mmCIF file of C-alpha atoms in Angstrom:
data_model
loop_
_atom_site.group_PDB
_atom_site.id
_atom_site.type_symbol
_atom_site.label_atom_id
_atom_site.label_comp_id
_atom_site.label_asym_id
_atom_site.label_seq_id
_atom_site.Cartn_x
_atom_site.Cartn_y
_atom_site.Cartn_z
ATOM 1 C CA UNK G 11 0.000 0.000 0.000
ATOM 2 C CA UNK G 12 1.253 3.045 -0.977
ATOM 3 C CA UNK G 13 2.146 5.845 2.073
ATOM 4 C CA UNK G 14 -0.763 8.346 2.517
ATOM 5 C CA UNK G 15 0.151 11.714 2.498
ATOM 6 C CA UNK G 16 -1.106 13.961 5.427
ATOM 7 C CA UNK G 17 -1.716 17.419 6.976
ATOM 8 C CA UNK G 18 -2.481 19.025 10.076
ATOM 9 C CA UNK G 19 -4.561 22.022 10.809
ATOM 10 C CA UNK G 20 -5.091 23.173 14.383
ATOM 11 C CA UNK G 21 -4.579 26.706 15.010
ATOM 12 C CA UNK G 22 -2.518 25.116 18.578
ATOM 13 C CA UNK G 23 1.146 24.428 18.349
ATOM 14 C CA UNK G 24 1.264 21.925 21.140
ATOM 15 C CA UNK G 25 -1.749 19.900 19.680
ATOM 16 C CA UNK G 26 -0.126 20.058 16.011
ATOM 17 C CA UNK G 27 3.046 18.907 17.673
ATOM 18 C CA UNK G 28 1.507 15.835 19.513
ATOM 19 C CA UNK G 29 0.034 15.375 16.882
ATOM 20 C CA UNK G 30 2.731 14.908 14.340
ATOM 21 C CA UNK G 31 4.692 12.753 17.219
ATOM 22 C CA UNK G 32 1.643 10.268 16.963
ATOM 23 C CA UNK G 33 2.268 10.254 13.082
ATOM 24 C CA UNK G 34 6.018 9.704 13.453
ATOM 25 C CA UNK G 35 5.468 6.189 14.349
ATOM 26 C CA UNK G 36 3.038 4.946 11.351
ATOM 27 C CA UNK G 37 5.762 4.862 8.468
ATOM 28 C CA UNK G 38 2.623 4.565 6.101
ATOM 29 C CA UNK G 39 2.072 7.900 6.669
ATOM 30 C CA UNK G 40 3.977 10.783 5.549
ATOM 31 C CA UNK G 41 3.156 14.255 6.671
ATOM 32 C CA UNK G 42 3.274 16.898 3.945
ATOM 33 C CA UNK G 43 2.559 19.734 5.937
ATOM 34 C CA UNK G 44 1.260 21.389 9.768
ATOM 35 C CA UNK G 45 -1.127 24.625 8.937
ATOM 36 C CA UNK G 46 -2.151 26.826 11.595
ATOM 37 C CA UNK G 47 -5.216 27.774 9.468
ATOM 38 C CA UNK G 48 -7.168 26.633 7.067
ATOM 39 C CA UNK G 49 -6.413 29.465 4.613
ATOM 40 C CA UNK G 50 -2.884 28.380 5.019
ATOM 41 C CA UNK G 51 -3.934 24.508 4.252
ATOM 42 C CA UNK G 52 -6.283 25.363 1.686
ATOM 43 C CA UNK G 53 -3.618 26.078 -1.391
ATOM 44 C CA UNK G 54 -1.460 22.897 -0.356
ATOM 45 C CA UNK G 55 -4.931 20.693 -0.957
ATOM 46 C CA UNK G 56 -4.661 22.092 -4.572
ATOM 47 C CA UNK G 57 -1.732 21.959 -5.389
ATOM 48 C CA UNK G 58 -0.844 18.667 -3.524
ATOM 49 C CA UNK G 59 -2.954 14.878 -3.197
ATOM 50 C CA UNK G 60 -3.749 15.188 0.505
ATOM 51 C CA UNK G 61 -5.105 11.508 1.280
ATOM 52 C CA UNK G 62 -5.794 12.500 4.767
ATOM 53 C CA UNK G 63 -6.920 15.204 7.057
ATOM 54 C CA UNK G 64 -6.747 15.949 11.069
ATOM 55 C CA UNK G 65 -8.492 19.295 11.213
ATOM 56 C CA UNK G 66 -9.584 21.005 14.258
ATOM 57 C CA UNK G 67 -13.184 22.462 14.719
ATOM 58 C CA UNK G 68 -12.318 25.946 16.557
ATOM 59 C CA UNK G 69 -10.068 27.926 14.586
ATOM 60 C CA UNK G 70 -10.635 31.824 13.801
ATOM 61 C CA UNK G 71 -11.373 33.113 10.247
ATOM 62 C CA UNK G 72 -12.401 29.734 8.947
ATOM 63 C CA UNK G 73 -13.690 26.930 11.133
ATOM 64 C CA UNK G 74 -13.066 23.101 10.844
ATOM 65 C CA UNK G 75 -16.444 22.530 10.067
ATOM 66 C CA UNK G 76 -16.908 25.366 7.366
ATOM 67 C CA UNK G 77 -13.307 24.097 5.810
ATOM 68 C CA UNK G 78 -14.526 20.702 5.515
ATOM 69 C CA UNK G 79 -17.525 21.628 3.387
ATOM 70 C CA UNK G 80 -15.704 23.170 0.885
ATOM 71 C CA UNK G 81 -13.260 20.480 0.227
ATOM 72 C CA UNK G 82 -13.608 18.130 -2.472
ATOM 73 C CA UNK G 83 -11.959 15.006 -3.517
ATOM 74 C CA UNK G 84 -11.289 11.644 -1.859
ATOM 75 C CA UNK G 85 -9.746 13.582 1.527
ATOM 76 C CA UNK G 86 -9.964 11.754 4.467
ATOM 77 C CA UNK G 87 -11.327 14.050 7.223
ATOM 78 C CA UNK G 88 -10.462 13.047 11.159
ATOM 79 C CA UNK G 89 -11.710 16.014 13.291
ATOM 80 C CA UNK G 90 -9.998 17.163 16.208
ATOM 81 C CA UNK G 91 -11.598 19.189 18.915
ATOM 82 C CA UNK G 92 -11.681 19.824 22.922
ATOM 83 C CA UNK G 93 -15.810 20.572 22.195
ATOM 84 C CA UNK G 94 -17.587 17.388 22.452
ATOM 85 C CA UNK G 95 -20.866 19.019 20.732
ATOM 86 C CA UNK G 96 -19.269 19.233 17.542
ATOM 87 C CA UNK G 97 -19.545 15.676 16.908
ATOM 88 C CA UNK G 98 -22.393 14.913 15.387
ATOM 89 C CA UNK G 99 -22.082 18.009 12.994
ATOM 90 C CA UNK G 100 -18.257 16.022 12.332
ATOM 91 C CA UNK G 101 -19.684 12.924 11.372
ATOM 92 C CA UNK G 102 -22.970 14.818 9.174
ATOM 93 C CA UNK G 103 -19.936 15.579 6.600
ATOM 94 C CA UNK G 104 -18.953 11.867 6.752
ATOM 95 C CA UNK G 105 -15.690 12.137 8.569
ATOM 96 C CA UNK G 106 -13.692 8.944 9.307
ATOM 97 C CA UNK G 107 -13.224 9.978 12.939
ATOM 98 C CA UNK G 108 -13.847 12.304 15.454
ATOM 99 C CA UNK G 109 -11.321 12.935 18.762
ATOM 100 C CA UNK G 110 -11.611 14.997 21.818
ATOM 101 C CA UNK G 111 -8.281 16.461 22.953
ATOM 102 C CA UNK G 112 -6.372 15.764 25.052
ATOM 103 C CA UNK G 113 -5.900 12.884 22.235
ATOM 104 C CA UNK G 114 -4.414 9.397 23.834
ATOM 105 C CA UNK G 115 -1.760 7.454 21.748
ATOM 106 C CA UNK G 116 -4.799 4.906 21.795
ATOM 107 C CA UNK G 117 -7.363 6.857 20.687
ATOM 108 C CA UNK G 118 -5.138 8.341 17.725
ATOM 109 C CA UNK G 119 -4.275 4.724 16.702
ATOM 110 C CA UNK G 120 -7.890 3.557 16.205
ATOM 111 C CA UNK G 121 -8.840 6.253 14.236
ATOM 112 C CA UNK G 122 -5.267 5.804 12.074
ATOM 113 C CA UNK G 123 -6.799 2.050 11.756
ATOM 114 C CA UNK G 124 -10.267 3.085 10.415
ATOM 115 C CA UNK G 125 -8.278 5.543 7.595
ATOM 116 C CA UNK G 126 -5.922 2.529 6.577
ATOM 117 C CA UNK G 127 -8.907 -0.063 6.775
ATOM 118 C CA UNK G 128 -10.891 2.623 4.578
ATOM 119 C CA UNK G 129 -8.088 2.896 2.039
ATOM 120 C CA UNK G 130 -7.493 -0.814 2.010
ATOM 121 C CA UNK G 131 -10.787 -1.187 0.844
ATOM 122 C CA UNK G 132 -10.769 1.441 -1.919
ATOM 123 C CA UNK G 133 -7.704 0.063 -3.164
ATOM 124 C CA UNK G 134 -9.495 -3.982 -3.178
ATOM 125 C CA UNK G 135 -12.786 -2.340 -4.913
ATOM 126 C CA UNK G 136 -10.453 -0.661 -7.316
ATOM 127 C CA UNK G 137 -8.755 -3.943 -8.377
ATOM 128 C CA UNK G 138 -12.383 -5.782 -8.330
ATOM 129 C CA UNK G 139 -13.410 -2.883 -10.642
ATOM 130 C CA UNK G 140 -10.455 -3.482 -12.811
ATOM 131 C CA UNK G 141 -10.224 -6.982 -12.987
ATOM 132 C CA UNK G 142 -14.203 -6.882 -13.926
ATOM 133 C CA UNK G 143 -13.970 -4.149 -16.528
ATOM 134 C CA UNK G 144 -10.923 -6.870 -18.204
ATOM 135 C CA UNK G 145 -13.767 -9.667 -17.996
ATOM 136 C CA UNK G 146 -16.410 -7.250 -19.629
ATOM 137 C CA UNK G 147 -14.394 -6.656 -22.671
ATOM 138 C CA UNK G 148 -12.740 -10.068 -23.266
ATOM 139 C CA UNK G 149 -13.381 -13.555 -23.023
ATOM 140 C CA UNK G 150 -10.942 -16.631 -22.415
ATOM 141 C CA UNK G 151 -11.159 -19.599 -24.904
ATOM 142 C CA UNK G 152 -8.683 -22.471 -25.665
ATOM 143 C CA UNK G 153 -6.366 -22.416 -27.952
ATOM 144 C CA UNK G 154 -3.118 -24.937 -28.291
ATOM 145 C CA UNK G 155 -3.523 -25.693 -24.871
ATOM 146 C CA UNK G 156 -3.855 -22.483 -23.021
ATOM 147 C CA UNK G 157 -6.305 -20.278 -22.449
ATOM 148 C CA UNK G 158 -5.910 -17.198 -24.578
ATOM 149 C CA UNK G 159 -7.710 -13.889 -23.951
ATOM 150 C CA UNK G 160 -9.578 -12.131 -26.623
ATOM 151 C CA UNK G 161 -10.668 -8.654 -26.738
ATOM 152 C CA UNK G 162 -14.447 -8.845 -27.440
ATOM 153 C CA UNK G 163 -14.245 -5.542 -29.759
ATOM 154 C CA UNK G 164 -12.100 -7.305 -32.117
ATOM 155 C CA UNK G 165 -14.269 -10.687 -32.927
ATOM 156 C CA UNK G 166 -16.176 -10.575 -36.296
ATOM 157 C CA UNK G 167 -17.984 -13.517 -35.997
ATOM 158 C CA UNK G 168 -18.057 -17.409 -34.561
ATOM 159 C CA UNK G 169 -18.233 -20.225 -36.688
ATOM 160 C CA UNK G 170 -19.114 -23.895 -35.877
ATOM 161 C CA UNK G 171 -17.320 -26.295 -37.915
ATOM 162 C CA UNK G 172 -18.420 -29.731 -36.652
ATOM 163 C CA UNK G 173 -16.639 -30.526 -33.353
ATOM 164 C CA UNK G 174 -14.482 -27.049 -32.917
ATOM 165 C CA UNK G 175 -14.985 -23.091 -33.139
ATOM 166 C CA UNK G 176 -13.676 -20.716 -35.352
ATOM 167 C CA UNK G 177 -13.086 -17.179 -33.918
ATOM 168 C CA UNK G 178 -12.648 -14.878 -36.753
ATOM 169 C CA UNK G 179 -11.539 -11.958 -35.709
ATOM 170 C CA UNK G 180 -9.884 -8.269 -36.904
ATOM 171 C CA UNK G 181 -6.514 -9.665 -37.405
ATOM 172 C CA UNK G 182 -6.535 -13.278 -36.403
ATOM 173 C CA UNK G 183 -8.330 -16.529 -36.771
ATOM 174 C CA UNK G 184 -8.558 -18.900 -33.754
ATOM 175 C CA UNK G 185 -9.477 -22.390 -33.167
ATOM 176 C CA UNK G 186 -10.737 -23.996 -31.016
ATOM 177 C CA UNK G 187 -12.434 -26.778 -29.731
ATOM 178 C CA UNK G 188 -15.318 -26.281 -27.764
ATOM 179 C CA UNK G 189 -18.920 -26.161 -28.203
ATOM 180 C CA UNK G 190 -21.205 -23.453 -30.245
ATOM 181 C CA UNK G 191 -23.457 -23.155 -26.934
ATOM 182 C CA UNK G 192 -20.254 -22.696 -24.513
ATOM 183 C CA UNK G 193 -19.276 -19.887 -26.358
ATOM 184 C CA UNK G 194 -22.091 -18.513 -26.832
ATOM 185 C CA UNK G 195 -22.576 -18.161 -23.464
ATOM 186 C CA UNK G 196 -19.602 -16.278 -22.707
ATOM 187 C CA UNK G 197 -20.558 -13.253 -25.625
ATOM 188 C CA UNK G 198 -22.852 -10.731 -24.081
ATOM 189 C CA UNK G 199 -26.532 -10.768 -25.591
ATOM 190 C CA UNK G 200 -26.114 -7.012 -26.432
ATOM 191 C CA UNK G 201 -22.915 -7.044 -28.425
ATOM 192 C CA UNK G 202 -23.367 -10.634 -30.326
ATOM 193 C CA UNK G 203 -26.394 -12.147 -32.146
ATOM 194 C CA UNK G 204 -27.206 -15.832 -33.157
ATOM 195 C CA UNK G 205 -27.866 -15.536 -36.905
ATOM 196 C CA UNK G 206 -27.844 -19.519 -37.956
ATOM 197 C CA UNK G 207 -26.719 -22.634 -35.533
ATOM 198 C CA UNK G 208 -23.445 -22.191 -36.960
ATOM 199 C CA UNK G 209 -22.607 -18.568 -36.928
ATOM 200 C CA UNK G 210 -22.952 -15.679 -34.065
ATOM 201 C CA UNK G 211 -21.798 -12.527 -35.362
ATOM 202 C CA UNK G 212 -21.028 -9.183 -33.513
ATOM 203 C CA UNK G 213 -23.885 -6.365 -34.620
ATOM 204 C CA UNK G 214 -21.417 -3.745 -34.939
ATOM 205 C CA UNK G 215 -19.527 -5.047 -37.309
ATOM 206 C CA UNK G 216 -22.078 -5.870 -39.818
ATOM 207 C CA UNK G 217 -21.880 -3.917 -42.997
ATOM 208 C CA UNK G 218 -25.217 -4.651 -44.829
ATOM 209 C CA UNK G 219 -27.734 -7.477 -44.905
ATOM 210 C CA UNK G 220 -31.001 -8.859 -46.266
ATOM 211 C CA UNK G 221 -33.422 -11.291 -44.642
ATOM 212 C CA UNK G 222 -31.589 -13.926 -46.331
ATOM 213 C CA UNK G 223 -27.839 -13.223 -45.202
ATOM 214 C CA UNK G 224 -26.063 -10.347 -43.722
ATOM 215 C CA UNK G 225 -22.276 -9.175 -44.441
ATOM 216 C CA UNK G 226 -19.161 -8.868 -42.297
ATOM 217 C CA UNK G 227 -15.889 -7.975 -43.986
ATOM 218 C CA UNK G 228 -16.986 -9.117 -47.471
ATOM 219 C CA UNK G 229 -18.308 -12.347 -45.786
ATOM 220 C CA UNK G 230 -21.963 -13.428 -46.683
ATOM 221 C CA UNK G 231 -23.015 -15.054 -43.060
ATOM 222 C CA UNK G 232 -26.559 -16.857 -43.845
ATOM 223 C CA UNK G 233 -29.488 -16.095 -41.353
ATOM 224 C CA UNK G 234 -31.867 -18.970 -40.726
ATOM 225 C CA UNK G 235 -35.126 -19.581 -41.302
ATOM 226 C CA UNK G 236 -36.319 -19.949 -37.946
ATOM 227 C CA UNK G 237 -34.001 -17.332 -36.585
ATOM 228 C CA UNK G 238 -34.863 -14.562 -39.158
ATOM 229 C CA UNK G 239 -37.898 -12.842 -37.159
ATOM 230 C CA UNK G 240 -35.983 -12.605 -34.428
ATOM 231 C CA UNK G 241 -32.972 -11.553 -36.425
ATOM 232 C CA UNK G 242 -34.860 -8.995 -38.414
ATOM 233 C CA UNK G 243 -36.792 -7.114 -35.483
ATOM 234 C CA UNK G 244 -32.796 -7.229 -33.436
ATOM 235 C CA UNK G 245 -31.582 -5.643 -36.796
ATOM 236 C CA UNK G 246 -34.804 -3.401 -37.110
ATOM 237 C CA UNK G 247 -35.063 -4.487 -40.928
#
C-alpha cells in the first residue's frame, strides 16, 4: 500500500506537535505539511494529493467545520476538537473519525486504523473494478492448450465447424475446440447475435444485410429460417 500523504490544521502548536509525534510512528504515513489555518492549508490541498486530514473544529477566520464543506476530492477528514458538541455536525460531513483532545496514543491509533482499513478497501474495490472491466471486454477460450484472452471488440464472428470453433476476428483466426453453446454463453446478448446454428456474429460489425444473409468484412453469413424474425426485429429491418 502506498504511504498516505497527510496534513495538520489546528490553530494550537502543542496539539499540532503531539500530533505529528503520533504520526512519526506509522511509516505509512507521511506528513506533507502542519497549517495553523485553514487558509494556510487550503492552497497545499490544490496543489498537492492530501489523502488525509486531522483538522480542528475551533479555529478563527475559517472553522473546521466550514473548511470541511468546501473540500472536495477523496480527503480523508479526522476532526480534532476539545468541544464534544461538535460531533455529530463532524460525522454529518462523513468524517472517518472524530477525537476529543487531550488525544491518547490509543485513541489516535484507532482512528489511524479506520483511515488505513478505509483505504485498504478502496484500493481492493479498485482492483475488483479493474479486474471486472478486463472480464467485460474479453473472453478466455482455448487455444493450443492455453487459455488465450480475446478482446471482445475485435471478434467478427463465430463459426461452428463440426466438433471445434472458429473465432474470426480483426486480425486473427482462432481455433478452437469447444462447443457453439459454450461460447455462446460467454458473448454478451447485447454485443453478439445468433444468426444460424453455426454462426454468431457481432452487430457492430455488420456492414449490410437482407433477410436472407447479412455481411461482415466481405463475408456473406446466412441467417436462418427460424431465426430470421428474431434476427430482423434485433436488426430493425
Amino acid at each position: 500500500m502506498k504511504k498516505l500523504n497527510c496534513i495538520i490544521v489546528d490553530d494550537e502548536p502543542i496539539a499540532r506537535e503531539i500530533i505529528q509525534t503520533y504520526l512519526s510512528k506509522f511509516p505509512d504515513i507521511e506528513l506533507i505539511a502542519s497549517c495553523n489555518s485553514a487558509m494556510e492549508a487550503f492552497p497545499i490541498l490544490q496543489e498537492k494529493e492530501i489523502d488525509l486530514l486531522f483538522l480542528d473544529i475551533q479555529m478563527p477566520e475559517v472553522t473546521g467545520l466550514s473548511f470541511a464543506k468546501l473540500l472536495k476530492g477523496n480527503v480523508k477528514i479526522i476532526f480534532t476538537t476539545a468541544y464534544r458538541e461538535y460531533a455529530l455536525d463532524g460525522f454529518d460531513l462523513q468524517a472517518v473519525d472524530y477525537l476529543l483532545k487531550p488525544i491518547s496514543f490509543e485513541r489516535f491509533m484507532q482512528a489511524i486504523q479506520k483511515v488505513q482499513k478505509t483505504f485498504s478497501e478502496k484500493k481492493s474495490n479498485s482492483e475488483k473494478e479493474r479486474k471486472q472491466n478486463v472480464l467485460d471486454n474479453s473472453i478466455f477460450v482455448r487455444v493450443d492448450r492455453k487459455m488465450q484472452k480475446v478482446a471482445l471488440d475485435s471478434i467478427l464472428y463465430v463459426e461452428s465447424l463440426s466438433d471445434y470453433i472458429k473465432i474470426h476476428c480483426e486480425n486473427q483466426v482462432l481455433v478452437t475446440r469447444d462447443t457453439m453453446k459454450n461460447v455462446e454463453s460467454k458473448l454478451p446478448k447485447h454485443l453478439f447475435l445468433k444468426v444460424h446454428r453455426s454462426f454468431i456474429i457481432s452487430i457492430s460489425k455488420i456492414d449490410s444485410y437482407t433477410k436472407e444473409y447479412l455481411e461482415i468484412n466481405q463475408k456473406a453469413i446466412p441467417i436462418s429460417r427460424n431465426m430470421r424474425n428474431e434476427v430482423l426485429s434485433i436488426l430493425e429491418y
